[in-house]
Amino acid sequence: MNRKFYFYTVLSLILLIASACQNSTNQTNQTNVNSNQTTTASNEIPNRKWWKEAVVYQIYPRSFKDSNGDGIGDLKGITSKLDYIKSLGIDVVWLNPIFSSPNDDMGYDVSDYQNIMKEFGTMEDFDEMLKGFHDRKIKVVLDLVANHSSDEHKWFQEAKKSRDNPYRDYYHWWNEEDGTPPKRVSFFDPKGEGWKYSPETKSYYLHYFSQKQPDLNWENPKVRQEIYSAMKFWFDKGVDGFRMDVIHFISKDKPFKEIPAEFKDDYGKFYGSGPKRHEYVQEMYREVLSKYDVMTLGEAGATQEDAHNYVDEDRHELNMIYHYEGVSLGYLPNSKKIIDPKGWKLTDFKDIYTRWDKNFAEKGWNTVYLANHDQPRMVTRWGNDATEFRELSSKMLSTFLLTQRATPYYFQGDELAMSNIKFDKIEDYRDIESINWYKQIKSEGGDLKQFMESQKIAARDNSRTPIQWDETENGGFTTGSPWLKVNPNYKTVNAAAQEKDENSPLNYFRKLTELRKKELTLVYGKYTLVDKDNENVYAYTRELNGKKLLVLLNFKATESTVNAGVDLSKAKVLLGNYKDFSTDGKLKPYQAVILELSN
Ligand code: GLC
Ligand code: CA
């Protein structure tokens, strides 16, 4: 054989093999978070996406870790804890708002969309933090608050000056000479009024939230372009996505009329049904999102039907949304989160999560959460924070979150089973929601005692108390005076103590993320509710490619029995919050177990 020919044949063969290897690695990277560890044949799962396989950890920067002793958590504080965050086995971090803000609503009132809140640090601190996350293969999702800005934003400062100011149309106005504006309810106004009079121009501006959060006018293309360019600014820096604050509220019912009677008891529903909401999100997709490989999560209290409009791939809008149905269970209707004295039934809880699973079984993708910065601590609300059950029930709830067919959103501190602080005095609260509802109820002569008791369960500040790192003063969160009190239980409930304890909630959470990563059945497997009418136990199977898992969760402080419909003695325990598991279907208080069933 001609030597030259032989040489080229061998060379091209080598190149061919090399390129084949490269292709297969690329594909793996694109479709799979961690394919080399998975135990289920990955090629048989259609439409895999990294954000479906991710566990998202939510950081509330103000309360995570303070680096300079001013009592407020900051970006450098987060950077100092990167190894801890990595050790949790999570894939994505969602940061609550970090843009410039006067903090009327703790960052949900942005005064500059392309700058860092001064309390949180500088742009250099941000770049360093982002690099630190990326070096550890953790993606970073920021919070985009685009339904409203701060009244201290330059746009609003200009807009309120005169009716012909170039920024006037960035907001929604109602001129005094047109009479009283049609009633709009504000969620955070001491009187509940959604229009605020602005004397400079003898007109009212619209604010669904506080008076310092004027709603942006999305009808104005300039407003939309401003938001898109802010988004591009962060994406060009390497940010991996956005969680979009009340994105379903951006389109308003113009011209403003009286709210139809059917929505009188649910203003949120009315605000979330604006005629152009999908048109705007589609435009945002075309102009920004489609140009980047990023993840999007819309906060949208949508119906199941409308949820599809946001997330179905052929809609070209968002990847996921989160609804409020689950977390609303157990409150009196249309109340200021007043707890229903009858509590909530596990069958209703199961029904909600089962319906939402079913909703996305064929199309779209689901999310699951039990807590966030707007909700109390999950262990107090859905488990049991009494000393003997706090850790057990918290692990049980974590098991629920990490075994659903949905991307789990897990709130900081829940891995430590942190619980509600339950303030007695209104003076201890920092949240505008609690403070203004208190004022409203007081001025209406309402039942303040009932409100304060309900707040011990429901108030947002319960989940916003600082992270308890160790047993030193203020739980090691700050060397100064914390902006919001640290839960006094930090002496026993803290990360340092849990690192040392093999059975701690922290180490249990790590095992859960590891298992979910290894076992794609937990991500993609078909979900089937088992023993539907059981008021004590939530049980379900997850099935994929011939593999079948069974999850058993006892939601009660007493021993409960489940009718699993299978012979449990043949099942293999993958993970549980007790050492033993009894194969007769009896579960100990708050027992959680993930089993693999044999065929
Ligand atoms: C969203 C946020 C909440 C905020 C509100 C107004 O619901 O999650 O924290 O107060 O919008 O921006
Ligand atoms: Ca600080």
XYZ file of C-alpha atoms and ligand atoms in Angstrom:
612
model
C 0.000 0.000 0.000
C 1.117 3.456 -0.847
C 2.583 4.898 2.402
C 1.095 8.298 1.801
C -2.359 6.798 1.242
C -1.946 4.661 4.365
C -0.944 7.752 6.386
C -4.000 9.754 5.267
C -6.384 6.863 5.861
C -5.143 6.429 9.425
C -5.218 10.195 10.010
C -8.785 10.576 8.782
C -9.842 7.619 10.895
C -8.327 9.243 13.973
C -10.064 12.530 13.163
C -13.364 10.745 12.638
C -13.163 8.987 15.987
C -12.096 12.209 17.707
C -14.993 14.134 16.247
C -17.465 11.385 17.169
C -16.210 11.517 20.760
C -16.532 15.276 20.779
C -20.098 15.124 19.508
C -21.130 12.700 22.131
C -19.607 14.828 24.917
C -21.285 17.953 23.595
C -24.599 16.245 23.494
C -24.193 15.004 27.025
C -23.346 18.466 28.225
C -26.328 20.011 26.576
C -28.922 17.569 27.656
C -27.755 16.323 30.966
C -26.678 17.865 34.228
C -24.716 14.839 35.345
C -25.206 11.990 32.932
C -22.164 9.959 33.899
C -23.767 9.134 37.230
C -27.288 8.412 36.114
C -28.673 4.946 36.514
C -31.531 5.186 34.024
C -30.841 4.901 30.324
C -30.762 8.563 29.393
C -31.305 8.100 25.664
C -34.870 6.910 26.227
C -36.053 10.132 27.812
C -37.493 12.624 25.370
C -36.946 16.337 25.645
C -34.390 16.438 28.387
C -33.364 19.895 29.555
C -30.820 21.020 32.143
C -33.342 23.183 33.917
C -35.723 20.261 34.317
C -33.002 18.245 36.022
C -31.796 21.085 38.214
C -32.420 21.608 41.896
C -32.792 25.342 42.466
C -31.641 26.851 45.764
C -33.082 30.249 46.590
C -30.887 32.787 48.340
C -32.348 35.833 50.060
C -29.137 37.893 50.057
C -30.191 40.249 52.825
C -30.326 37.353 55.265
C -27.692 34.961 53.974
C -24.366 36.238 55.318
C -23.114 39.682 56.292
C -19.460 40.315 55.448
C -18.930 43.820 56.867
C -20.826 43.985 60.120
C -23.582 46.374 59.045
C -26.192 43.752 59.896
C -27.260 43.233 56.271
C -26.300 40.193 54.220
C -24.327 41.020 51.071
C -22.685 39.614 47.945
C -19.287 39.162 49.577
C -21.088 37.204 52.271
C -22.511 34.873 49.618
C -19.067 34.528 48.038
C -17.637 33.488 51.398
C -20.158 30.631 51.512
C -19.755 29.275 47.990
C -18.282 25.992 49.147
C -21.180 25.439 51.510
C -23.655 26.120 48.698
C -21.780 23.756 46.401
C -21.798 21.069 49.085
C -25.598 21.026 49.011
C -25.520 19.398 45.587
C -27.751 22.019 44.019
C -27.376 23.188 40.408
C -28.907 26.645 40.196
C -29.097 29.559 42.594
C -31.927 32.091 42.386
C -31.023 35.350 44.086
C -33.784 37.639 45.306
C -33.410 41.205 43.941
C -29.919 42.651 44.150
C -30.427 45.789 42.033
C -30.331 49.334 43.462
C -33.329 49.894 45.680
C -34.549 52.038 48.569
C -35.912 48.765 49.992
C -39.476 49.765 50.658
C -40.281 46.150 49.694
C -36.789 44.715 50.238
C -35.462 45.075 46.717
C -38.792 44.535 44.918
C -38.710 48.282 44.282
C -35.858 48.831 41.844
C -34.347 52.282 41.336
C -31.689 51.199 38.806
C -31.925 47.943 36.839
C -28.242 47.900 35.929
C -26.598 48.496 39.254
C -26.076 46.686 42.540
C -27.918 47.730 45.705
C -25.355 49.634 47.745
C -25.950 47.558 50.893
C -25.153 44.424 48.898
C -21.824 45.647 47.466
C -20.430 46.654 44.101
C -20.426 45.393 40.518
C -16.941 43.967 41.195
C -18.377 41.991 44.106
C -21.059 40.712 41.765
C -18.563 39.660 39.096
C -16.461 37.866 41.677
C -19.496 36.056 43.083
C -20.745 35.056 39.631
C -17.339 33.675 38.696
C -17.224 31.767 41.982
C -20.556 30.139 41.198
C -19.586 29.353 37.618
C -16.228 27.892 38.696
C -18.280 25.507 40.810
C -20.652 24.731 37.927
C -23.585 26.442 39.609
C -25.839 28.594 37.462
C -27.132 31.935 38.669
C -30.650 33.237 38.126
C -31.531 36.821 39.074
C -34.873 38.351 40.012
C -36.428 40.651 37.451
C -38.994 43.027 38.912
C -40.503 44.594 35.829
C -44.171 45.070 36.667
C -43.237 48.107 38.713
C -40.189 50.181 39.603
C -39.334 52.204 42.669
C -40.752 55.718 42.868
C -37.102 56.694 43.328
C -36.200 55.428 39.867
C -35.113 58.244 37.566
C -38.031 57.394 35.250
C -40.604 58.053 37.933
C -38.802 61.082 39.330
C -39.079 62.592 35.834
C -42.569 61.304 35.056
C -44.162 62.925 38.063
C -42.748 66.387 37.246
C -45.128 67.330 34.468
C -47.774 65.839 32.243
C -45.627 66.413 29.176
C -42.413 64.988 30.599
C -40.802 62.469 28.161
C -41.037 59.791 30.896
C -44.688 60.475 31.699
C -45.884 57.451 29.717
C -43.594 55.086 31.556
C -46.321 54.823 34.217
C -50.118 54.718 34.471
C -51.854 58.006 35.321
C -55.408 59.168 35.982
C -56.021 62.906 35.752
C -57.894 64.595 38.536
C -60.309 66.374 36.175
C -61.575 62.950 35.031
C -63.053 62.319 38.478
C -62.275 59.615 40.995
C -60.351 56.746 39.408
C -62.091 53.340 39.331
C -61.242 51.349 42.421
C -58.024 49.376 42.360
C -56.820 47.495 45.399
C -53.192 47.675 46.459
C -51.644 44.721 48.246
C -49.309 46.858 50.350
C -51.138 50.122 50.976
C -52.099 51.108 54.519
C -55.585 51.864 53.195
C -55.553 49.247 50.474
C -55.860 51.924 47.778
C -54.197 51.286 44.427
C -54.185 54.884 43.166
C -51.985 57.493 44.828
C -52.536 61.202 44.319
C -49.513 63.087 43.009
C -49.968 66.842 43.643
C -47.304 68.068 41.176
C -49.444 67.106 38.191
C -52.854 66.866 39.861
C -53.240 63.230 38.955
C -53.124 59.743 40.413
C -50.642 56.970 39.600
C -51.342 53.254 39.764
C -49.576 50.990 42.240
C -50.679 47.385 42.731
C -48.116 47.115 45.529
C -46.847 49.913 47.818
C -47.041 53.646 47.079
C -43.327 53.453 46.416
C -43.836 50.789 43.707
C -45.566 52.542 40.766
C -46.628 50.125 38.016
C -44.720 50.440 34.755
C -46.695 51.026 31.594
C -45.914 48.066 29.335
C -48.113 49.545 26.616
C -45.251 51.940 25.999
C -42.694 50.251 23.718
C -39.929 52.340 25.274
C -40.587 50.764 28.661
C -40.359 47.304 27.149
C -37.090 48.168 25.420
C -35.628 49.523 28.677
C -36.415 46.238 30.404
C -35.056 44.177 27.516
C -31.810 46.090 27.471
C -31.404 45.602 31.231
C -31.954 41.873 30.699
C -29.342 41.788 27.937
C -26.905 43.647 30.167
C -27.068 40.848 32.752
C -27.123 38.028 30.203
C -24.029 39.479 28.547
C -22.347 39.323 31.925
C -23.070 35.609 31.980
C -26.155 35.424 34.165
C -28.064 32.180 33.488
C -31.659 33.267 33.732
C -34.371 35.234 35.442
C -37.125 34.630 37.906
C -39.765 37.143 36.844
C -41.693 38.880 39.559
C -45.509 38.993 39.117
C -45.012 38.717 35.378
C -48.721 37.987 34.909
C -49.561 41.532 36.063
C -47.688 43.474 33.363
C -50.625 44.023 31.025
C -53.260 46.400 32.385
C -56.960 46.637 31.565
C -56.815 49.942 29.727
C -58.799 52.178 29.657
C -59.398 51.585 33.351
C -62.987 50.678 34.201
C -64.690 49.272 37.273
C -63.473 45.752 38.009
C -66.111 43.185 36.943
C -68.053 41.773 39.876
C -66.748 38.228 39.352
C -63.246 39.383 40.362
C -64.298 41.429 43.381
C -63.053 38.787 45.793
C -59.869 38.087 43.879
C -58.112 41.159 42.578
C -54.954 39.168 41.941
C -56.843 37.049 39.445
C -58.081 40.143 37.662
C -54.619 41.736 37.566
C -53.254 38.468 36.201
C -55.644 38.361 33.260
C -54.527 41.479 31.381
C -55.229 41.225 27.630
C -51.656 41.597 26.361
C -49.693 39.603 28.930
C -48.779 36.817 26.503
C -48.072 39.190 23.660
C -45.486 40.980 25.824
C -43.830 37.802 27.069
C -43.617 36.534 23.488
C -41.988 39.761 22.408
C -39.517 39.440 25.285
C -38.757 35.924 24.110
C -38.173 37.052 20.519
C -36.068 40.049 21.405
C -34.065 38.682 24.324
C -34.613 35.174 25.665
C -34.333 33.323 22.353
C -30.812 34.689 21.943
C -29.403 33.063 25.084
C -29.314 29.583 26.645
C -31.007 30.665 29.837
C -33.645 29.536 32.283
C -36.834 31.449 32.970
C -39.290 31.127 35.805
C -42.381 33.297 35.898
C -44.124 34.108 39.136
C -47.657 33.807 37.814
C -50.648 32.801 39.860
C -52.129 31.342 36.697
C -54.899 28.844 36.109
C -53.782 25.451 34.860
C -54.870 26.365 31.381
C -53.071 29.692 31.313
C -49.964 28.070 32.800
C -49.669 26.158 29.506
C -49.781 29.428 27.618
C -46.712 30.570 29.523
C -44.625 27.415 29.399
C -45.499 25.204 26.437
C -42.491 25.178 24.149
C -44.427 26.086 21.044
C -45.661 29.259 22.777
C -42.125 30.702 22.927
C -42.598 32.366 26.283
C -41.053 30.961 29.495
C -39.666 27.626 30.740
C -41.624 27.394 33.968
C -44.017 29.296 36.181
C -44.989 28.918 39.793
C -48.525 29.194 41.051
C -49.924 29.918 44.507
C -52.501 27.158 44.805
C -50.481 24.897 47.071
C -49.265 27.578 49.443
C -52.723 29.197 49.686
C -54.260 26.121 51.285
C -55.526 26.667 54.808
C -56.209 30.404 54.726
C -59.615 32.007 54.938
C -60.653 33.274 51.480
C -59.757 36.844 50.595
C -58.162 37.446 53.974
C -54.883 38.916 55.052
C -53.516 35.424 55.421
C -55.765 34.635 58.355
C -55.404 30.974 59.164
C -58.495 28.815 58.799
C -59.177 27.407 62.261
C -60.031 24.047 60.688
C -56.556 23.908 59.192
C -56.010 21.999 55.968
C -56.623 18.435 54.901
C -53.883 16.247 53.496
C -56.275 14.978 50.825
C -56.662 18.568 49.559
C -52.894 19.035 49.583
C -52.431 15.807 47.610
C -55.166 16.789 45.217
C -53.484 20.124 44.381
C -50.043 18.657 43.713
C -51.520 15.729 41.808
C -53.605 18.004 39.587
C -50.610 20.172 38.776
C -48.550 17.110 37.947
C -51.272 15.895 35.632
C -51.514 19.288 34.025
C -47.979 18.978 32.688
C -47.856 15.227 32.162
C -47.902 15.551 28.379
C -46.757 19.081 27.714
C -44.914 21.843 29.542
C -43.040 21.408 32.798
C -43.966 21.740 36.460
C -42.313 23.385 39.475
C -42.672 22.618 43.160
C -41.947 24.626 46.307
C -43.238 24.851 49.853
C -41.440 27.996 50.964
C -39.796 31.102 49.637
C -39.278 34.725 50.699
C -43.069 35.297 50.511
C -43.948 32.242 52.549
C -43.215 31.231 56.133
C -40.783 28.445 57.021
C -41.939 25.176 55.511
C -41.454 23.150 58.682
C -43.772 25.418 60.681
C -46.418 25.705 57.980
C -46.503 22.168 56.586
C -44.614 20.066 59.133
C -44.250 20.376 62.866
C -41.744 22.687 64.548
C -42.096 21.196 68.048
C -38.628 20.144 69.237
C -39.192 16.407 68.883
C -40.586 16.607 65.338
C -38.850 19.603 63.766
C -36.008 17.710 62.121
C -38.057 14.646 61.210
C -40.897 16.556 59.619
C -38.527 18.892 57.815
C -36.717 15.927 56.251
C -40.083 14.486 55.276
C -41.027 17.729 53.467
C -37.648 17.866 51.740
C -38.292 14.323 50.550
C -41.586 15.465 49.056
C -39.948 18.389 47.222
C -37.109 16.336 45.767
C -39.257 13.456 44.532
C -41.878 15.298 42.501
C -41.988 15.435 38.700
C -41.131 19.134 38.717
C -38.137 21.395 39.171
C -37.809 21.859 42.938
C -37.267 25.371 44.326
C -35.717 25.031 47.737
C -35.464 27.988 50.107
C -32.296 28.835 52.051
C -32.258 27.588 55.628
C -34.844 24.886 55.006
C -31.920 22.477 54.678
C -31.252 23.305 58.348
C -34.911 22.840 59.306
C -35.062 26.475 60.389
C -38.477 27.377 61.808
C -40.717 30.454 62.154
C -39.563 33.087 64.632
C -43.191 33.957 65.575
C -42.876 37.580 66.680
C -45.229 38.775 69.421
C -44.901 42.472 68.638
C -45.603 44.309 65.400
C -42.453 46.395 66.071
C -40.303 43.333 65.375
C -41.575 42.989 61.815
C -39.689 44.667 58.980
C -41.944 43.561 56.125
C -44.204 46.195 54.579
C -46.913 43.559 54.064
C -47.255 42.742 57.783
C -46.869 46.369 58.868
C -49.431 47.767 56.457
C -51.989 45.042 57.018
C -51.660 45.741 60.730
C -52.349 49.439 60.098
C -55.321 48.592 57.891
C -56.903 46.220 60.385
C -56.292 48.699 63.199
C -57.901 51.586 61.354
C -60.891 49.418 60.429
C -61.249 48.300 64.063
C -60.603 44.681 63.047
C -59.345 41.751 65.094
C -55.671 42.536 65.668
C -55.157 39.636 68.042
C -56.320 37.139 65.436
C -54.084 38.844 62.866
C -50.968 38.717 65.069
C -51.580 35.047 65.854
C -51.984 34.223 62.153
C -48.817 36.162 61.351
C -46.878 33.796 63.601
C -47.659 31.127 61.042
C -47.968 33.143 57.845
C -45.773 36.280 57.917
C -43.058 36.585 55.305
C -40.474 37.726 57.856
C -40.547 34.231 59.344
C -38.544 32.929 56.415
C -36.450 36.074 56.096
C -34.700 35.801 59.469
C -30.929 35.429 59.058
C -29.316 32.091 58.324
C -28.060 30.367 61.432
C -24.472 29.450 60.667
C -23.168 28.554 64.102
C -23.743 28.979 67.825
C -21.885 32.289 68.165
C -23.767 35.550 68.681
C -26.456 36.201 66.047
C -25.893 32.718 64.718
C -22.681 33.870 63.055
C -24.706 35.840 60.489
C -23.271 39.228 61.438
C -20.859 40.809 63.899
C -23.174 43.825 64.009
C -26.832 44.186 64.780
C -28.962 42.130 62.348
C -31.567 43.985 60.240
C -34.160 41.404 61.342
C -33.878 39.397 64.557
C -32.153 36.038 64.420
C -34.289 33.138 65.626
C -33.139 32.487 69.222
C -33.064 28.763 68.504
C -29.773 29.348 66.618
C -27.847 27.935 69.597
C -29.052 24.459 68.673
C -30.331 24.931 65.124
C -27.301 25.888 63.041
C -25.194 24.725 60.124
C -21.987 24.078 62.093
C -23.723 21.649 64.449
C -25.410 19.884 61.548
C -22.158 19.429 59.622
C -20.968 17.195 62.458
C -24.142 15.147 62.675
C -24.474 12.464 60.045
C -28.261 12.369 60.507
C -28.873 16.110 60.433
C -31.429 17.690 58.093
C -28.476 19.252 56.276
C -26.817 15.926 55.526
C -30.163 14.377 54.668
C -30.787 17.124 52.127
C -27.386 16.411 50.556
C -28.365 12.748 50.198
C -31.617 13.757 48.543
C -29.958 15.967 45.929
C -27.448 13.204 45.244
C -30.192 10.647 44.790
C -32.215 12.889 42.486
C -29.106 13.452 40.388
C -28.398 9.738 40.090
C -31.968 8.641 39.586
C -33.662 10.277 36.624
C -36.850 8.401 37.473
C -37.289 11.025 40.191
C -37.069 13.796 37.610
C -38.942 12.426 34.600
C -40.767 9.339 35.847
C -44.527 9.106 35.606
C -46.245 10.096 38.870
C -49.165 8.095 40.244
C -50.936 8.868 43.497
C -51.378 5.829 45.752
C -53.911 5.388 48.588
C -55.619 8.603 47.496
C -58.052 9.005 50.403
C -55.513 8.457 53.151
C -55.645 11.578 55.383
C -52.291 10.852 57.014
C -49.983 9.527 54.361
C -49.011 10.964 50.995
C -47.853 8.079 48.805
C -46.954 7.974 45.119
C -45.018 5.986 42.618
C -42.578 7.286 40.019
C -41.945 5.124 36.979
C -39.523 5.303 34.101
C -38.268 2.725 31.642
C -39.350 -0.251 33.722
C -38.047 1.160 36.987
C -40.566 1.861 39.728
C -40.046 3.902 42.875
C -42.486 4.358 45.730
C -42.431 7.407 48.012
C -44.188 7.213 51.374
C -44.636 10.343 53.483
C -46.360 10.360 56.850
C -47.639 13.917 57.384
C -48.784 13.196 60.931
C -47.161 13.218 64.385
C -48.641 9.802 65.060
C -47.984 6.380 63.600
C -49.954 6.007 60.363
C -50.666 3.151 58.028
C -50.494 3.220 54.273
C -52.111 0.850 51.868
C -49.401 0.792 49.226
C -51.010 -2.028 47.249
C -47.667 -3.845 46.862
C -45.581 -6.266 48.873
C -43.242 -3.914 50.721
C -41.006 -6.702 51.949
C -39.561 -6.939 48.453
C -38.815 -3.243 48.239
C -35.350 -1.766 48.555
C -34.937 1.348 50.688
C -33.087 4.073 48.776
C -33.381 6.760 51.427
C -35.418 7.538 54.526
C -35.472 9.698 57.626
C -35.568 6.754 60.066
C -33.105 3.906 60.391
C -35.792 1.258 60.151
C -38.657 0.716 57.833
C -41.491 -1.586 58.700
C -42.741 -3.576 55.727
C -46.299 -3.882 57.046
C -47.125 -0.336 55.886
C -46.873 1.261 59.320
C -45.043 4.559 59.271
C -43.591 6.289 62.319
C -44.384 9.977 62.987
C -43.338 12.052 59.949
C -41.587 9.057 58.459
C -40.431 9.480 54.860
C -39.032 6.726 52.719
C -38.098 6.308 49.070
C -38.306 2.698 47.925
C -37.388 0.874 44.779
C -39.926 -1.771 43.883
C -38.829 -4.951 42.198
C -40.624 -6.058 39.060
C -43.772 39.265 44.348
C -42.577 39.072 45.249
C -42.835 39.738 46.554
C -43.042 41.204 46.311
C -44.116 41.457 45.261
C -44.028 42.851 44.735
O -44.885 38.613 44.810
O -42.266 37.723 45.371
O -41.815 39.537 47.481
O -43.379 41.836 47.502
O -44.010 40.612 44.146
O -42.884 43.008 43.956
Ca -23.299 43.799 54.970
